[in-house]
Amino acid sequence: MKKSIILMLAAVLACGCGQKKAQDEKAPTRVKTQLVSSGKVDYAQTYVGIVEEREATAVSFTGMGVVKRMLVNEGQAVSRGQLIAEMDDTQARNLLAGAEAAMTQANDALGRYKMLHDAGSLPEVQWVEIQSKVAQAKSQLEVAKKNLRDCRLVAPVGGIIGHKQVGAGETALPSQAVVSILDISTVKVRVAVPEAEIGSIHANTPTSIQVEAIGGSYQGGRIEKSVQADALTHSYDIRINVPNSGRRLLPGMVANVRFLAGGSQTVGRMMVPVTSVQKKSDGGLFVWTIDEKNTAHRTSVTTGATQGNYVVVVGLDSGQRIVTEGYQKLSEGTRVVF
């Protein structure tokens, strides 16, 4: 009996040791790395921008009335002259019928008075008066026709329906926007640039634009620079024209914009990405380096001038591998895979 108990304890201890050993052998931490070198360094500045429509047109009725039908939906493509909405035209039709009756009556009176005028038996003042009444009736008829036409809202330009602000059964007010039509055949990417950097950006500065929402990459066109800075941030808005023939870029999408004016340059000192330099508790700086056994170590460095997204460092040798992403999960001696 005692022998059986001893064997069971030995088995439990062996199992526990095996589990502890398995726990000690943790899976390596995945990181992104790059080799330190003094080769070409990308100095391009990167900013976050917002896609905007090229132009927005607010479309509204000229008079007040109840909207009878809405014939478009948000996001729908429309062409110039396409019917968008209709207003209840009962009152407009009644006014037109009255104007047509007044026009008929005025023309009939004109015919009768003309016979008297031609015969010389009608005073000139009465002849002028009847002509004036005919002109007034004609003017009122034209106004009534226009009021009836204005009950139909058509697209003044082609584009995409943006925000629909009035629905069927609601009362539309004069000049109140019913829908907005967005021209997105070409879009603009708006970026806020600090005042210290705005001077290096010109109308033809080349740009590269990445939009993660659609996985698209675009080359920016002509740049429009604002001449008035934001009072709080001291930054200037610039807008980059981007062709959008496929209409994949939509207003409100977030874009990463890189200004390529700096290009690439070969430098003689070691440079690393600014984000790879970390600060220790005593204020010293370090980067995570990877040795030949794929183990992470803190390596102290001192930094110099920054150029674009890179900083000059002292304390590293060309060919050393540093961690650029995933360093938040590291500690001294952590095994990594990249």
Coordinates of C-alpha atoms in Angstrom, one line a residue, residues 42-210:
D42 CA 12.8 58.3 -46.2
Y43 CA 12.2 61.9 -45.0
A44 CA 8.6 62.1 -46.2
Q45 CA 6.2 63.7 -43.7
T46 CA 3.0 61.8 -42.9
Y47 CA -0.3 63.4 -41.9
V48 CA -3.9 62.3 -41.3
G49 CA -6.4 63.7 -43.7
I50 CA -10.2 63.6 -44.4
V51 CA -11.7 63.0 -47.8
E52 CA -14.1 65.7 -48.9
E53 CA -16.3 66.1 -52.0
R54 CA -15.2 68.4 -54.8
E55 CA -18.4 70.4 -54.5
A56 CA -21.7 70.2 -52.7
T57 CA -24.9 71.6 -54.1
A58 CA -27.9 72.2 -51.8
V59 CA -31.2 71.7 -53.8
S60 CA -34.4 73.2 -52.5
F61 CA -37.9 74.3 -53.5
T62 CA -38.6 78.0 -54.1
G63 CA -42.0 77.9 -52.4
M64 CA -43.6 76.3 -49.3
G65 CA -45.6 73.1 -49.5
V66 CA -46.0 69.5 -48.5
V67 CA -43.6 67.1 -50.2
K68 CA -45.7 64.5 -52.1
R69 CA -43.0 62.2 -53.4
M70 CA -39.2 61.7 -52.8
L71 CA -37.7 59.9 -55.8
V72 CA -34.1 59.5 -54.7
N73 CA -32.2 57.9 -51.8
E74 CA -28.9 58.8 -50.1
G75 CA -25.9 57.5 -52.1
Q76 CA -27.9 57.3 -55.3
A77 CA -26.3 58.7 -58.5
V78 CA -28.3 61.3 -60.3
S79 CA -27.9 63.2 -63.6
R80 CA -28.6 66.8 -64.4
G81 CA -32.3 67.4 -65.0
Q82 CA -33.4 64.3 -63.2
L83 CA -36.6 64.6 -61.1
I84 CA -35.8 64.4 -57.4
A85 CA -39.0 65.3 -55.6
E86 CA -42.5 66.5 -56.1
M87 CA -44.6 68.9 -54.0
D88 CA -48.4 68.8 -53.7
D89 CA -49.5 71.0 -56.7
T90 CA -53.2 71.2 -56.0
Q91 CA -53.1 74.9 -55.1
A92 CA -50.7 75.7 -58.0
R93 CA -53.0 74.0 -60.5
N94 CA -56.0 76.0 -59.2
L95 CA -54.1 79.3 -59.5
L96 CA -53.1 78.3 -63.0
A97 CA -56.7 77.6 -64.0
G98 CA -57.8 81.0 -62.6
A99 CA -54.9 82.7 -64.5
E100 CA -55.9 81.0 -67.7
A101 CA -59.5 82.1 -67.3
A102 CA -58.4 85.7 -66.7
M103 CA -56.2 85.5 -69.8
T104 CA -59.1 84.2 -71.9
Q105 CA -61.4 87.0 -70.6
A106 CA -58.8 89.7 -71.2
N107 CA -58.2 88.5 -74.8
D108 CA -62.0 88.4 -75.5
A109 CA -62.3 92.0 -74.2
L110 CA -59.4 93.0 -76.3
G111 CA -61.0 91.7 -79.5
R112 CA -64.3 93.5 -78.8
Y113 CA -62.6 96.8 -77.9
K114 CA -60.3 96.6 -80.9
M115 CA -63.3 96.7 -83.2
L116 CA -64.6 99.9 -81.5
H117 CA -61.1 101.3 -81.5
D118 CA -60.6 100.7 -85.2
A119 CA -64.0 102.3 -85.9
G120 CA -62.9 105.4 -84.0
S121 CA -65.6 105.1 -81.5
L122 CA -63.5 104.2 -78.4
P123 CA -61.6 106.8 -76.4
E124 CA -57.8 106.2 -76.5
V125 CA -57.6 106.1 -72.7
Q126 CA -60.0 103.0 -72.6
W127 CA -57.9 101.3 -75.3
V128 CA -54.7 101.8 -73.3
E129 CA -56.5 100.4 -70.2
I130 CA -57.7 97.2 -71.9
Q131 CA -54.2 96.6 -73.3
S132 CA -52.8 97.0 -69.8
K133 CA -55.3 94.4 -68.4
V134 CA -54.2 92.0 -71.1
A135 CA -50.6 92.5 -70.2
Q136 CA -51.4 91.9 -66.5
A137 CA -53.3 88.8 -67.2
K138 CA -50.4 87.4 -69.3
S139 CA -47.9 88.2 -66.5
Q140 CA -50.1 86.4 -63.9
L141 CA -50.4 83.4 -66.2
E142 CA -46.6 83.1 -66.6
V143 CA -46.3 83.3 -62.8
A144 CA -48.9 80.6 -62.3
K145 CA -47.1 78.4 -64.8
K146 CA -43.8 78.9 -63.1
N147 CA -45.4 78.1 -59.7
L148 CA -46.6 74.8 -61.1
R149 CA -43.2 73.9 -62.6
D150 CA -41.6 74.7 -59.2
C151 CA -43.6 71.9 -57.6
R152 CA -41.2 69.6 -59.4
L153 CA -37.6 69.6 -58.0
V154 CA -35.0 68.6 -60.5
A155 CA -31.2 68.1 -60.1
P156 CA -29.3 71.2 -61.3
V157 CA -26.1 69.2 -61.5
G158 CA -25.1 65.5 -61.7
G159 CA -23.5 63.7 -58.8
I160 CA -24.3 61.6 -55.7
I161 CA -27.2 62.2 -53.3
G162 CA -25.6 63.1 -50.0
H163 CA -27.8 64.0 -47.0
K164 CA -31.6 63.8 -47.5
Q165 CA -33.1 66.4 -45.1
V166 CA -36.9 66.3 -46.1
G167 CA -39.1 63.2 -46.6
A168 CA -42.4 62.6 -48.2
G169 CA -45.3 64.1 -46.1
E170 CA -43.1 66.8 -44.6
T171 CA -43.5 70.5 -45.2
A172 CA -40.7 72.1 -47.3
L173 CA -39.9 75.7 -46.7
P174 CA -38.6 78.2 -49.3
S175 CA -34.8 77.8 -49.8
Q176 CA -34.7 74.9 -47.2
A177 CA -32.3 72.2 -48.5
V178 CA -34.2 69.1 -49.5
V179 CA -31.1 67.1 -50.5
S180 CA -27.5 67.8 -51.2
I181 CA -25.8 66.6 -54.4
L182 CA -22.1 65.8 -54.1
D183 CA -19.6 65.9 -57.0
I184 CA -17.1 63.2 -56.2
S185 CA -15.7 62.6 -59.7
T186 CA -12.7 64.3 -58.1
V187 CA -12.3 64.5 -54.4
K188 CA -10.2 66.6 -52.1
V189 CA -8.2 65.3 -49.1
R190 CA -8.1 68.0 -46.4
V191 CA -5.0 68.0 -44.2
A192 CA -4.0 70.4 -41.3
V193 CA -0.3 71.3 -41.6
P194 CA 1.6 73.0 -38.8
E195 CA 2.8 76.5 -39.6
A196 CA 6.4 75.5 -39.3
E197 CA 6.0 73.0 -42.1
I198 CA 3.6 74.8 -44.5
G199 CA 6.4 76.6 -46.3
S200 CA 7.9 73.4 -47.7
I201 CA 4.6 72.5 -49.4
H202 CA 3.7 73.9 -52.8
A203 CA 1.0 73.5 -55.4
N204 CA 2.8 70.7 -57.2
T205 CA 4.4 68.9 -54.2
P206 CA 4.1 65.2 -54.9
T207 CA 1.9 63.2 -52.4
S208 CA 1.1 59.6 -51.8
I209 CA -2.3 58.9 -50.2
Q210 CA -3.4 55.6 -48.5

